[in-house]
Amino acid sequence: MSVLSDLVQGIRSGAIEVIDLTAPLSEATPILRLPEPFGNTVPFRLTEISRYDDRGPAWYWNDITTGEHTGTHFDAPVHWVTGRDGEDVSQVPPARLVAPAVVLDHAAEAAADPDFLLQIEHVKEWESTHGPLPEGGWLLYRTGWDTRAHDQAEFLNADATGPHTPGVSVECARWLAEETPIAGLGVETVGTDAGTAHSFDPAFPCHSFLLGAGKYGLTQLRNLDRLPVTGAVVVAPPLPIVGGSGSPVRVLALVER
């Protein structure tokens, strides 16, 4: 059989499991909230056009209102000022949307400290055990934060000083962007940066360094605990929005069983 036939047969037989890494998209989906005077995205909204009635007797359909960066979504380089001359979401090469993935699990640390930051030494320690990060692949950063996604306040975890969610240190973000072969970073939180990253130098280093290096972001993932440490393949096709800075995306992982 051909490689593609083998793939299809593997999925049908259960030898390859397809795991959905995507959070359901609804009006209850948590969204990022920026302080004044910054603009904010709108919540997801579904508006009915017709549902087997006099507006359309045989069909049901809706209008949707959403932001590019709502729910599980893809960050293109042009999303950040450092990548302003890079790809918009419609220009991302399709071959880069199917890629190997590895999982770095720091859920225990994030449970103990919501401001936990991934450091270079954490990644190098992982590499010493599991091998190098995948060329052209995804680093998926598990923090257990997806368990909070049912509630906006718990998910953003904000107080008077701002949100408190795990992320990546400035040094590690720069190193991942400049010194590793990954295509991008995937996280379970509302954005690729830590909740306190507004106070870093530079602010929001994952956005600044990774998107500035032509790499990508995936956010609000779930089910990372169901993936192997290495060996998964991630399929993450955003909508090809011309001029778009990002897009909601359905992220699937293929895992051999």
Coordinates of C-alpha atoms in Angstrom, one line a residue:
M1 CA 0.0 0.0 0.0
S2 CA 1.0 3.6 -0.4
V3 CA 2.0 5.8 2.5
L4 CA -1.3 7.6 2.4
S5 CA -3.3 4.4 2.2
D6 CA -1.3 3.1 5.2
L7 CA -2.2 6.3 7.1
V8 CA -5.9 6.0 6.3
Q9 CA -5.9 2.4 7.2
G10 CA -4.1 3.1 10.4
I11 CA -6.7 5.7 11.4
R12 CA -9.6 3.4 10.6
S13 CA -8.1 0.5 12.5
G14 CA -7.3 2.5 15.5
A15 CA -3.6 2.0 15.2
I16 CA -3.3 5.7 14.7
E17 CA -5.5 7.7 17.2
V18 CA -6.7 11.2 16.2
I19 CA -6.8 13.4 19.3
D20 CA -8.6 16.7 19.3
L21 CA -6.5 19.4 20.9
T22 CA -9.1 22.1 20.3
A23 CA -11.3 23.9 22.9
P24 CA -15.0 24.1 21.9
L25 CA -15.8 27.5 20.5
S26 CA -18.9 29.2 22.0
E27 CA -20.0 32.4 23.7
A28 CA -18.5 31.0 26.9
T29 CA -15.0 30.6 25.4
P30 CA -12.5 32.7 27.5
I31 CA -10.9 35.6 25.7
L32 CA -8.0 37.9 26.4
R33 CA -8.9 41.2 28.1
L34 CA -6.5 44.1 27.7
P35 CA -6.6 47.2 30.0
E36 CA -7.5 50.6 28.7
P37 CA -6.7 52.3 26.4
F38 CA -6.0 49.1 24.3
G39 CA -8.6 47.7 22.1
N40 CA -10.1 44.3 22.7
T41 CA -11.5 41.4 20.6
V42 CA -15.2 40.6 20.7
P43 CA -16.5 37.4 22.2
F44 CA -17.6 34.6 19.9
R45 CA -21.2 34.9 18.8
L46 CA -23.5 32.7 16.7
T47 CA -26.5 34.4 15.1
E48 CA -29.1 32.3 13.5
I49 CA -30.1 33.0 9.9
S50 CA -32.7 30.3 9.4
R51 CA -33.6 26.9 11.0
Y52 CA -36.1 25.0 8.9
D53 CA -38.6 27.8 9.0
D54 CA -40.0 30.6 6.8
R55 CA -36.5 32.2 6.6
G56 CA -35.3 29.0 5.0
P57 CA -37.6 25.9 5.2
A58 CA -35.0 23.2 4.4
W59 CA -31.8 24.5 5.9
Y60 CA -30.2 25.7 9.1
W61 CA -27.3 28.2 9.1
N62 CA -25.7 31.0 11.1
D63 CA -23.6 34.0 11.0
I64 CA -20.6 34.0 13.3
T65 CA -18.8 36.9 14.9
T66 CA -15.4 36.4 16.4
G67 CA -11.9 37.7 16.6
E68 CA -8.9 36.1 14.9
H69 CA -7.4 35.3 18.3
T70 CA -10.4 33.8 20.0
G71 CA -10.4 30.3 21.5
T72 CA -7.9 27.8 20.1
H73 CA -6.1 29.9 17.5
F74 CA -3.0 30.3 15.3
D75 CA -0.7 33.3 15.6
A76 CA 1.0 34.3 12.3
P77 CA 4.2 36.3 12.3
V78 CA 2.5 39.5 11.2
H79 CA 0.5 39.4 14.5
W80 CA 3.4 41.1 16.2
V81 CA 5.3 44.3 15.3
T82 CA 8.6 42.3 15.2
G83 CA 7.0 40.2 12.4
R84 CA 5.2 43.0 10.6
D85 CA 7.0 42.1 7.3
G86 CA 6.4 38.4 7.7
E87 CA 3.6 36.0 6.7
D88 CA 0.0 36.8 7.3
V89 CA -2.1 33.7 8.1
S90 CA -3.1 33.1 4.5
Q91 CA 0.6 33.0 3.5
V92 CA 1.7 30.2 5.9
P93 CA 2.9 27.3 3.7
P94 CA 0.5 24.4 3.9
A95 CA 3.4 21.9 4.5
R96 CA 4.3 23.7 7.7
L97 CA 0.8 23.0 9.1
V98 CA 1.5 19.3 9.4
A99 CA 4.4 18.8 11.7
P100 CA 5.9 16.6 14.4
A101 CA 5.3 17.7 18.0
V102 CA 6.9 17.1 21.4
V103 CA 5.4 17.7 24.8
L104 CA 7.1 19.4 27.7
D105 CA 5.0 18.8 30.9
H106 CA 5.3 21.3 33.7
A107 CA 1.7 21.0 35.0
A108 CA 3.0 20.2 38.6
E109 CA 5.1 23.4 38.7
A110 CA 2.3 25.5 37.3
A111 CA -0.2 24.1 39.9
A112 CA 2.2 25.2 42.6
D113 CA 3.0 28.5 41.1
P114 CA 0.7 30.1 38.5
D115 CA 3.5 32.4 37.4
F116 CA 5.9 29.5 36.6
L117 CA 8.2 30.2 33.7
L118 CA 9.8 27.7 31.4
Q119 CA 13.6 28.2 31.4
I120 CA 16.3 27.2 28.9
E121 CA 17.6 24.6 31.4
H122 CA 14.2 23.0 31.5
V123 CA 14.2 22.5 27.8
K124 CA 17.9 21.3 27.7
E125 CA 17.1 18.8 30.5
W126 CA 14.2 17.5 28.5
E127 CA 16.5 17.2 25.4
S128 CA 19.1 15.2 27.4
T129 CA 16.4 12.6 28.1
H130 CA 14.3 12.6 24.9
G131 CA 16.6 14.0 22.2
P132 CA 16.6 17.3 20.2
L133 CA 13.6 19.4 19.6
P134 CA 12.0 18.5 16.2
E135 CA 13.1 20.4 13.1
G136 CA 10.1 22.3 11.7
G137 CA 7.9 20.9 14.6
W138 CA 5.9 22.1 17.5
L139 CA 7.0 22.5 21.1
L140 CA 3.8 21.9 23.1
Y141 CA 4.0 23.3 26.6
R142 CA 1.7 21.5 29.0
T143 CA 0.8 23.4 32.2
G144 CA -2.6 21.9 33.1
W145 CA -4.2 25.2 32.4
D146 CA -6.8 23.7 30.2
T147 CA -8.7 22.5 33.3
R148 CA -9.6 26.1 34.0
A149 CA -11.0 26.8 30.5
H150 CA -14.7 26.4 31.7
D151 CA -14.5 29.8 33.5
Q152 CA -13.2 33.2 32.2
A153 CA -12.1 34.4 35.6
E154 CA -10.4 31.2 36.6
F155 CA -8.7 30.9 33.2
L156 CA -7.3 34.5 33.2
N157 CA -6.5 34.3 36.9
A158 CA -6.2 38.1 37.3
D159 CA -5.9 40.2 40.4
A160 CA -5.1 43.9 41.0
T161 CA -1.6 43.4 39.5
G162 CA -2.9 41.7 36.4
P163 CA -3.3 38.1 35.1
H164 CA -1.2 35.2 36.6
T165 CA -0.7 32.4 34.2
P166 CA 2.4 30.3 33.3
G167 CA 4.6 31.0 30.4
V168 CA 8.2 31.3 29.1
S169 CA 11.1 33.4 30.4
V170 CA 12.6 36.1 28.2
E171 CA 15.8 34.2 27.8
C172 CA 14.1 31.0 26.9
A173 CA 11.8 32.7 24.4
R174 CA 14.8 34.3 22.7
W175 CA 16.6 30.9 22.7
L176 CA 13.6 29.0 21.3
A177 CA 13.3 31.6 18.5
E178 CA 16.9 32.0 17.6
E179 CA 18.7 28.7 18.6
T180 CA 16.2 25.9 18.1
P181 CA 14.7 24.4 14.9
I182 CA 11.0 24.4 16.0
A183 CA 8.3 26.0 13.8
G184 CA 6.4 27.2 16.8
L185 CA 5.1 27.0 20.4
G186 CA 1.8 25.6 21.5
V187 CA 0.3 26.4 24.9
E188 CA -2.9 25.8 26.9
T189 CA -3.2 29.4 28.2
V190 CA -5.0 32.4 26.5
G191 CA -1.8 33.4 24.7
T192 CA 1.7 32.1 24.3
D193 CA 3.1 34.5 26.9
A194 CA 2.9 34.4 30.6
G195 CA 0.2 36.5 32.3
T196 CA 2.9 38.8 33.8
A197 CA 4.7 39.2 30.5
H198 CA 3.6 42.8 30.1
S199 CA 6.2 43.6 32.7
F200 CA 9.1 41.7 31.0
D201 CA 11.9 43.3 29.0
P202 CA 10.9 43.0 26.2
A203 CA 7.3 42.7 27.0
F204 CA 5.6 39.6 25.6
P205 CA 8.8 37.9 24.6
C206 CA 7.2 34.8 23.0
H207 CA 5.3 37.1 20.6
S208 CA 8.3 39.3 20.1
F209 CA 11.0 36.8 19.5
L210 CA 9.1 33.8 18.0
L211 CA 6.9 35.7 15.6
G212 CA 9.7 38.0 14.8
A213 CA 11.7 34.9 13.7
G214 CA 9.0 33.8 11.4
K215 CA 7.7 31.1 13.8
Y216 CA 4.1 30.5 14.9
G217 CA 2.0 30.2 18.0
L218 CA -0.9 27.9 19.0
T219 CA -3.0 28.8 22.0
Q220 CA -5.7 27.5 24.2
L221 CA -4.9 23.9 23.5
R222 CA -6.3 21.0 25.5
N223 CA -5.7 17.2 25.9
L224 CA -1.9 17.6 25.8
D225 CA -1.9 15.0 28.7
R226 CA -3.1 12.4 26.1
L227 CA -0.1 12.9 23.9
P228 CA 3.2 11.0 24.1
V229 CA 6.3 13.0 25.0
T230 CA 7.6 12.5 21.4
G231 CA 6.1 10.9 18.3
A232 CA 2.9 12.8 17.7
V233 CA 2.1 14.7 14.5
V234 CA 0.1 17.8 14.7
V235 CA -2.3 19.1 12.0
A236 CA -3.1 22.8 12.6
P237 CA -4.7 24.5 9.6
P238 CA -6.0 28.0 10.2
L239 CA -8.5 29.8 7.9
P240 CA -6.5 31.5 5.1
I241 CA -7.7 35.0 6.0
V242 CA -6.0 37.4 3.5
G243 CA -4.2 39.9 5.5
G244 CA -5.1 38.2 8.7
S245 CA -2.9 38.1 11.8
G246 CA -4.3 34.8 13.0
S247 CA -7.3 32.5 13.0
P248 CA -9.3 30.1 15.1
V249 CA -8.0 26.6 14.2
R250 CA -9.0 23.0 14.9
V251 CA -5.8 21.3 16.0
L252 CA -5.6 17.6 15.6
A253 CA -2.8 15.2 16.8
L254 CA -2.1 11.9 15.2
V255 CA -0.7 9.3 17.7
E256 CA 0.4 5.8 17.1
R257 CA -1.1 3.2 19.5

